Amino acid sequence: MYKPADAKGKAENVPVPVMPELAKENSKAGLEAFIGYWYATLSYAYETGTTEKLVPLSSPTCALCTSLRQGIDAGWKDGKWIAGATIRSATVEATFDPSASTQIAAIQVIQEPIEIRDEDGSLYQDPTGATNSASRAAMTFDDQRWVLVDLGLIR
């Protein structure tokens, strides 16, 4: 049974995101499904410390993607764990131009506060507050799959 992380310990039995078949299509619906899967995988990484699943979904040139993975890895280093940080919803406004090599989407991301806990359950640092933000994502469809090539906050 799923148990979220708290001051007493790490999350348990976190459901592993499964890429929907639709997310493998080079279409507007496929792009939107891929974005939903990418954020579900990011949320999973926060809860479990497992960032490897994000690597094939993101280009090495995506600086924010790399920074997010590194931050999660640091939050899970030396016996620490992350509590909260769950991404509860993401709404997507995507344009789709089949003739363009890169597709663009605006995404609303709502994330719970992020707590990094030390081995004894105490706070490692002050929590990061909950966010409700907008991001701009650029994706390419290459080799029969979507890849996030750039991600940035819309301010």
XYZ file of C-alpha atoms in Angstrom:
155
model
C 0.000 0.000 0.000
C 1.267 3.468 -0.937
C 2.584 5.601 1.933
C 3.862 9.117 1.265
C 7.124 10.241 2.821
C 6.970 12.156 6.094
C 9.231 12.967 9.057
C 9.186 9.269 10.037
C 10.502 7.903 6.759
C 10.676 7.611 3.022
C 7.697 7.025 0.747
C 6.764 3.380 0.285
C 5.224 1.516 -2.635
C 5.163 4.583 -4.884
C 3.318 3.699 -8.106
C 5.716 3.649 -11.052
C 4.483 5.834 -13.922
C 3.774 3.954 -17.132
C 4.104 5.744 -20.444
C 0.731 5.707 -22.204
C 0.786 4.367 -25.754
C -0.602 7.725 -26.886
C 2.615 9.413 -25.648
C 4.508 7.539 -28.377
C 2.548 9.211 -31.204
C 3.783 12.180 -33.205
C 0.558 14.155 -32.719
C -0.822 16.920 -30.516
C -2.517 14.322 -28.291
C 0.733 12.332 -28.174
C 2.698 15.435 -27.212
C 0.241 16.254 -24.415
C 0.322 12.659 -23.143
C 4.141 12.726 -23.169
C 4.209 15.931 -21.116
C 1.855 14.379 -18.556
C 4.089 11.309 -18.386
C 7.250 13.449 -18.064
C 5.809 15.313 -15.058
C 4.528 12.066 -13.493
C 8.056 10.682 -13.843
C 9.506 13.853 -12.286
C 7.076 13.548 -9.361
C 8.066 9.863 -8.981
C 11.737 10.918 -8.895
C 11.062 13.383 -6.066
C 9.252 10.683 -4.078
C 11.733 7.865 -4.660
C 15.076 9.456 -5.475
C 15.099 7.471 -8.728
C 16.017 9.936 -11.478
C 17.206 7.419 -14.087
C 13.768 7.215 -15.708
C 13.985 10.936 -16.597
C 17.261 10.594 -18.513
C 15.889 9.076 -21.753
C 12.943 11.524 -21.695
C 15.114 14.651 -21.655
C 17.891 15.913 -23.879
C 21.296 16.439 -22.226
C 21.039 20.020 -23.554
C 17.977 20.727 -21.355
C 19.652 22.703 -18.547
C 16.578 22.832 -16.254
C 15.976 19.092 -16.727
C 19.561 18.395 -15.647
C 19.285 20.826 -12.727
C 16.066 19.186 -11.487
C 17.678 15.730 -11.601
C 20.780 16.990 -9.777
C 18.625 18.659 -7.103
C 16.679 15.444 -6.533
C 19.911 13.415 -6.390
C 21.305 15.856 -3.788
C 18.063 15.670 -1.777
C 18.471 11.903 -1.527
C 22.209 11.846 -0.782
C 23.744 10.596 2.469
C 20.590 8.985 3.866
C 18.359 12.022 3.263
C 14.952 11.825 1.605
C 12.406 14.166 0.097
C 8.891 14.467 1.506
C 6.136 16.303 -0.328
C 7.107 17.730 -3.720
C 4.304 15.772 -5.416
C 3.198 17.290 -8.678
C -0.569 16.974 -8.423
C -1.690 18.367 -11.734
C -0.362 19.707 -14.961
C -2.509 21.391 -17.576
C -1.088 21.700 -21.043
C -1.656 24.163 -23.865
C 0.228 22.793 -26.829
C 0.494 23.957 -30.376
C 1.260 21.302 -32.914
C 2.732 22.034 -36.305
C 3.588 18.796 -38.119
C 6.054 20.690 -40.350
C 8.050 22.074 -37.373
C 10.982 20.141 -35.944
C 10.273 21.433 -32.423
C 6.874 21.585 -30.722
C 6.108 24.077 -27.938
C 3.752 23.769 -24.977
C 2.832 25.893 -21.969
C 2.247 23.852 -18.830
C 0.689 24.772 -15.493
C 2.429 22.827 -12.747
C 1.154 22.642 -9.163
C 3.648 21.193 -6.715
C 3.390 20.525 -2.974
C 5.998 21.990 -0.591
C 9.362 20.232 -0.747
C 10.893 18.991 2.502
C 14.344 17.437 2.567
C 14.679 15.235 5.648
C 17.879 14.076 7.335
C 18.473 10.457 8.384
C 16.842 11.162 11.760
C 13.746 12.722 10.144
C 14.636 16.305 11.050
C 14.471 18.975 8.376
C 17.771 19.265 6.500
C 16.881 22.823 5.424
C 13.872 25.093 5.381
C 11.123 23.630 3.169
C 10.531 25.057 -0.286
C 6.991 26.412 -0.484
C 4.242 25.031 -2.677
C 4.220 26.365 -6.219
C 1.687 27.009 -8.928
C 3.779 27.974 -11.911
C 3.812 27.990 -15.677
C 6.559 26.452 -17.764
C 7.412 26.529 -21.444
C 8.551 23.209 -22.868
C 10.099 22.473 -26.222
C 9.987 18.891 -27.482
C 11.171 17.053 -30.546
C 9.893 13.784 -31.944
C 12.908 11.786 -33.015
C 13.584 8.085 -33.447
C 9.899 7.296 -32.775
C 9.784 9.075 -29.408
C 9.330 12.474 -27.794
C 12.259 14.139 -26.034
C 12.099 17.271 -23.892
C 14.827 19.542 -25.284
C 14.197 22.716 -23.293
C 12.202 23.660 -20.212
C 11.889 27.047 -18.564
C 9.642 28.951 -16.201
C 7.293 31.526 -17.682
C 7.524 34.649 -15.545
